[in-house]
């Protein structure tokens, strides 16, 4: 198939492009930066530069590409992680998940795209219920005030994409990424890994929030499966070992060569950084992937972060 990847130079795009090319697909990949076109070409994609928030620019590059499938992997989550400015950091991504999604969908419909796959995430599953949510679960309806816009943007993306009638609309809720090209890797410039090594990414409160994690190559392989044989709706993509932050973060710190993470009282983080980070660290729920395995015939090569952290960080 001819596949258009919006955000092909991002963390998952850099793994998704070569996997698709290896399976015989033609890939057109977007980037905002002319400096990244060479890297995309080296991966096997036809690079195009586009401003995803400019509807005319999006319409033009999609019309010229004439894709059968569009994959929406646009975010703006690069740069230093700073809980004190989490809302500001997320603002650009919120726009890409709302305005950017709308522009891509309009362009897709105009050229007759038959499948549209978009990136969501699993960190804001509804807090009511057990430690793990399946694909029927909804996003948290009452998030902390400092996270309302981010959760609303995710909800807009999921509802808009999965409700289209003219193509197969698929939203993928990914677990937290780790591995080469992500912020949690062995690379010296990996931002989150650097904070963890320096013991500047603490366990907040009891650290009881359950996170699902996923190695980036597994996230890409699941996305390939969704592109090739997914049905309209929502898929969960994570490993088989959802766990509280207090369990996986010390293991990650050790794997990265850092000391044990510090512990910080929830009340202090709430005062300094807001309620959002506290909620993520103490109340998050993991995700189940039964539907994804069953319908897409997919299994992760790293079924647990316990092996992924030691074997898959480079």
Coordinates of C-alpha atoms in Angstrom, one line a residue:
X1 CA 0.0 0.0 0.0
X2 CA 1.0 3.6 -0.3
X3 CA 1.1 5.0 3.3
X4 CA 1.4 8.6 4.4
X5 CA 2.9 9.0 7.9
X6 CA 2.4 12.3 9.6
X7 CA 5.2 12.7 12.1
X8 CA 7.5 10.2 10.5
X9 CA 10.6 11.7 12.1
X10 CA 9.3 11.2 15.6
X11 CA 10.2 8.4 18.1
X12 CA 7.8 5.8 16.7
X13 CA 7.9 7.0 13.1
X14 CA 11.7 6.2 12.9
X15 CA 10.9 2.6 13.7
X16 CA 7.6 2.4 11.8
X17 CA 9.0 3.5 8.4
X18 CA 11.6 0.8 8.0
X19 CA 9.2 -1.9 9.2
X20 CA 6.7 -0.8 6.6
X21 CA 9.2 -0.6 3.8
X22 CA 10.6 -4.0 4.7
X23 CA 7.0 -5.4 4.1
X24 CA 6.8 -3.9 0.6
X25 CA 4.8 -0.7 1.3
X26 CA 5.6 2.7 -0.2
X27 CA 5.9 5.3 2.5
X28 CA 5.6 9.1 2.4
X29 CA 6.8 10.6 5.6
X30 CA 6.4 14.2 6.9
X31 CA 8.6 16.3 9.0
X32 CA 8.6 19.9 10.1
X33 CA 12.3 20.3 9.6
X34 CA 14.3 20.2 6.3
X35 CA 17.3 18.9 8.3
X36 CA 15.4 15.6 8.9
X37 CA 14.6 14.8 5.3
X38 CA 17.9 13.0 4.7
X39 CA 17.3 10.7 7.7
X40 CA 13.8 9.9 6.5
X41 CA 15.1 9.1 3.0
X42 CA 17.7 6.8 4.5
X43 CA 15.0 4.9 6.3
X44 CA 13.2 4.3 2.9
X45 CA 10.6 7.0 3.0
X46 CA 9.8 9.8 0.5
X47 CA 10.2 12.9 2.8
X48 CA 7.9 15.9 2.7
X49 CA 8.0 19.0 4.8
X50 CA 4.6 20.2 6.2
X51 CA 3.1 22.4 8.8
X52 CA 0.4 20.2 10.2
X53 CA -1.5 23.2 11.6
X54 CA -1.8 24.7 8.1
X55 CA -4.8 23.2 6.4
X56 CA -3.7 24.2 2.9
X57 CA -0.3 22.7 3.4
X58 CA -1.7 19.5 4.7
X59 CA -4.2 19.2 1.9
X60 CA -1.5 19.9 -0.7
X61 CA 1.0 17.2 0.5
X62 CA -1.7 14.6 1.0
X63 CA -3.2 15.3 -2.5
X64 CA 0.2 14.9 -4.1
X65 CA 1.0 11.7 -2.1
X66 CA -2.3 10.0 -3.0
X67 CA -2.1 7.6 -0.1
X68 CA -4.4 4.7 0.6
X69 CA -3.6 4.9 4.4
X70 CA -2.8 7.9 6.6
X71 CA -1.0 7.3 9.9
X72 CA -1.2 10.2 12.4
X73 CA 1.8 10.1 14.7
X74 CA 2.1 13.9 15.3
X75 CA 3.2 15.1 18.7
X76 CA 5.4 17.9 20.1
X77 CA 6.6 16.1 23.2
X78 CA 10.3 16.5 22.6
X79 CA 12.5 18.5 24.9
X80 CA 13.2 18.6 28.7
X81 CA 10.6 17.0 30.9
X82 CA 9.5 19.5 33.5
X83 CA 6.5 18.7 35.8
X84 CA 6.3 22.3 36.8
X85 CA 5.4 23.3 33.3
X86 CA 3.6 20.2 32.1
X87 CA 0.5 22.0 30.8
X88 CA 2.6 24.4 28.7
X89 CA 4.7 21.5 27.4
X90 CA 1.6 19.7 26.3
X91 CA -0.1 22.7 24.6
X92 CA 1.5 22.1 21.1
X93 CA 0.6 18.4 21.2
X94 CA -2.9 19.2 22.2
X95 CA -3.3 21.4 19.0
X96 CA -1.8 18.6 16.9
X97 CA -4.4 16.2 18.4
X98 CA -7.3 18.5 17.7
X99 CA -6.6 20.9 14.9
X100 CA -4.0 18.7 13.3
X101 CA -6.2 15.7 13.4
X102 CA -9.1 17.6 11.8
X103 CA -6.8 18.8 9.0
X104 CA -5.5 15.3 8.3
X105 CA -9.0 13.8 8.2
X106 CA -10.2 16.5 5.8
X107 CA -7.3 15.8 3.5
X108 CA -7.8 12.1 3.8
X109 CA -11.4 12.2 2.9
X110 CA -10.7 14.5 -0.1
X111 CA -8.3 11.9 -1.7
X112 CA -10.3 8.8 -0.7
X113 CA -8.1 7.3 2.0
X114 CA -9.5 4.0 3.1
X115 CA -7.8 3.7 6.5
X116 CA -6.8 6.3 9.1
X117 CA -4.7 5.2 12.1
X118 CA -3.9 7.7 14.9
X119 CA -1.8 7.8 18.0
X120 CA -3.5 8.1 21.4
X121 CA -2.1 7.0 24.7
X122 CA -3.1 5.0 27.8
X123 CA -2.0 7.2 30.6
X124 CA -5.4 8.8 31.2
X125 CA -7.7 5.8 31.3
X126 CA -10.7 6.3 33.6
X127 CA -9.5 6.0 37.2
X128 CA -12.5 4.1 38.4
X129 CA -12.2 0.3 38.2
X130 CA -9.4 -2.2 38.7
X131 CA -5.7 -1.7 37.9
X132 CA -6.1 -2.6 34.2
X133 CA -8.6 -1.3 31.6
X134 CA -9.5 -3.0 28.3
X135 CA -10.4 -1.4 25.0
X136 CA -14.0 -0.7 26.1
X137 CA -12.7 1.6 28.9
X138 CA -13.0 5.3 28.4
X139 CA -10.7 8.2 29.1
X140 CA -10.9 9.8 32.5
X141 CA -14.0 12.0 32.5
X142 CA -12.9 14.2 35.4
X143 CA -9.1 14.7 35.1
X144 CA -7.2 17.1 37.3
X145 CA -7.8 20.7 36.1
X146 CA -4.2 21.1 34.9
X147 CA -4.7 18.1 32.6
X148 CA -8.1 18.9 31.3
X149 CA -7.0 20.2 28.0
X150 CA -4.6 17.3 27.4
X151 CA -7.3 14.7 28.1
X152 CA -9.9 16.6 26.1
X153 CA -7.4 16.6 23.1
X154 CA -7.0 12.8 23.4
X155 CA -10.8 12.4 23.6
X156 CA -11.3 14.6 20.5
X157 CA -8.8 12.5 18.6
X158 CA -10.3 9.2 19.6
X159 CA -13.9 10.1 19.0
X160 CA -13.3 12.0 15.8
X161 CA -11.1 9.2 14.2
X162 CA -13.3 6.3 15.3
X163 CA -16.5 7.9 14.2
X164 CA -15.7 8.4 10.5
X165 CA -17.9 6.5 8.1
X166 CA -15.9 6.9 4.9
X167 CA -12.9 4.9 6.0
X168 CA -11.6 2.6 8.7
X169 CA -10.8 4.9 11.6
X170 CA -8.4 3.4 14.2
X171 CA -7.0 4.9 17.4
X172 CA -4.2 3.2 19.2
X173 CA -3.7 3.8 22.9
X174 CA 0.0 3.2 23.5
X175 CA 1.7 2.4 26.7
X176 CA 4.7 4.5 27.7
X177 CA 7.5 4.2 25.2
X178 CA 11.1 3.1 25.9
X179 CA 14.0 2.0 23.8
X180 CA 16.1 3.5 21.0
X181 CA 15.1 6.9 19.9
X182 CA 12.8 7.6 22.8
X183 CA 13.4 9.7 25.9
X184 CA 14.0 6.4 27.9
X185 CA 17.0 4.8 26.2
X186 CA 20.7 4.4 26.6
X187 CA 21.5 7.3 24.3
X188 CA 23.4 10.1 26.1
X189 CA 20.8 12.8 24.9
X190 CA 17.7 10.8 26.1
X191 CA 16.1 13.5 28.2
X192 CA 14.0 11.4 30.6
X193 CA 16.7 8.8 31.0
X194 CA 19.1 11.6 32.0
X195 CA 16.7 12.8 34.7
X196 CA 16.3 9.2 36.0
X197 CA 20.1 8.7 36.2
X198 CA 20.5 12.0 38.1
X199 CA 17.7 10.9 40.5
X200 CA 15.6 13.9 39.4
X201 CA 12.5 11.7 38.4
X202 CA 11.1 10.7 41.7
X203 CA 8.5 8.3 43.0
X204 CA 5.6 10.5 44.0
X205 CA 3.6 9.6 47.0
X206 CA 3.1 5.8 47.3
X207 CA 4.0 5.4 43.6
X208 CA 0.9 3.2 43.2
X209 CA -0.2 4.4 39.8
X210 CA -0.2 1.4 37.4
X211 CA 1.6 2.1 34.1
X212 CA 1.7 -0.1 31.0
X213 CA 5.0 0.2 29.0
X214 CA 6.0 -0.8 25.5
X215 CA 9.3 -1.1 23.7
X216 CA 9.3 1.2 20.7
X217 CA 9.9 -1.5 18.2
X218 CA 6.9 -3.4 19.5
X219 CA 4.8 -0.3 19.3
X220 CA 5.8 0.0 15.7
X221 CA 5.1 -3.6 14.9
X222 CA 1.6 -3.3 16.4
X223 CA 1.0 -0.2 14.3
X224 CA 2.0 -2.1 11.2
X225 CA -0.5 -4.8 12.1
X226 CA -3.2 -2.2 12.6
X227 CA -2.4 -0.6 9.2
X228 CA -2.6 -3.9 7.4
X229 CA -5.5 -5.6 9.1
X230 CA -7.1 -3.4 11.8
X231 CA -10.8 -2.9 12.1
X232 CA -12.4 0.4 13.0
X233 CA -12.2 1.2 16.7
X234 CA -9.6 1.4 19.5
X235 CA -6.6 -0.9 20.1
X236 CA -4.4 -1.1 23.1
X237 CA -0.6 -1.6 22.6
X238 CA 1.5 -2.4 25.6
X239 CA 3.5 -5.3 27.1
X240 CA 2.0 -8.0 29.3
X241 CA 3.3 -6.6 32.6
X242 CA 1.4 -3.5 33.8
X243 CA 3.0 -2.5 37.1
X244 CA 3.0 0.3 39.7
X245 CA 5.5 3.1 39.3
X246 CA 7.2 2.1 42.6
X247 CA 8.0 -1.3 41.0
X248 CA 9.3 -0.5 37.5
X249 CA 11.0 2.9 38.1
X250 CA 13.7 1.5 40.4
X251 CA 14.4 -1.3 37.9
X252 CA 14.6 1.3 35.1
X253 CA 17.0 3.4 37.1
X254 CA 19.3 0.4 37.7
X255 CA 19.2 -0.5 34.0
X256 CA 20.3 3.1 33.1
X257 CA 23.1 3.0 35.6
X258 CA 21.5 5.4 38.1
X259 CA 20.9 5.3 41.8
X260 CA 17.5 4.5 43.3
X261 CA 14.8 7.1 42.6
X262 CA 14.0 9.5 45.4
X263 CA 10.6 9.6 47.0
X264 CA 8.7 12.8 47.3
X265 CA 5.5 13.5 49.2
X266 CA 2.4 13.9 47.0
X267 CA 1.4 17.1 48.8
X268 CA 4.7 18.7 47.9
X269 CA 4.5 17.8 44.2
X270 CA 0.9 18.9 44.1
X271 CA 2.0 22.3 45.5
X272 CA 4.9 22.8 43.1
X273 CA 3.8 21.0 39.9
X274 CA 0.0 20.6 40.2
X275 CA -2.3 17.7 40.5
X276 CA -1.6 16.1 37.1
X277 CA 1.8 14.6 37.9
X278 CA 0.6 13.3 41.2
X279 CA -2.4 11.7 39.6
X280 CA -0.3 9.9 37.0
X281 CA 2.1 8.6 39.7
X282 CA -0.5 7.5 42.2
X283 CA -3.8 6.7 40.3
X284 CA -3.0 5.7 36.7
X285 CA -4.4 2.4 35.4
X286 CA -2.7 0.0 33.0
X287 CA -4.2 -1.5 29.9
X288 CA -5.1 -5.0 28.6
X289 CA -4.2 -6.0 25.1
X290 CA -6.4 -9.0 24.5
X291 CA -8.3 -7.5 21.6
X292 CA -5.1 -6.3 19.9
X293 CA -3.5 -9.8 20.1
X294 CA -6.7 -11.5 19.0
X295 CA -7.7 -9.3 16.1
X296 CA -4.2 -8.3 14.8
X297 CA -2.4 -11.5 15.6
X298 CA 0.3 -9.5 17.4
X299 CA 2.5 -10.2 20.4
X300 CA 5.3 -8.1 21.8
X301 CA 8.9 -9.3 21.4
X302 CA 9.5 -7.8 24.9
X303 CA 6.5 -9.1 26.9
X304 CA 7.8 -7.4 30.0
X305 CA 9.7 -4.3 30.9
X306 CA 11.8 -6.5 33.2
X307 CA 13.6 -7.9 30.2
X308 CA 13.1 -4.9 28.0
X309 CA 15.0 -2.6 30.3
X310 CA 18.0 -4.9 30.3
X311 CA 18.0 -6.1 26.8
X312 CA 16.3 -3.5 24.7
X313 CA 17.5 0.0 25.7
X314 CA 20.2 0.6 23.0

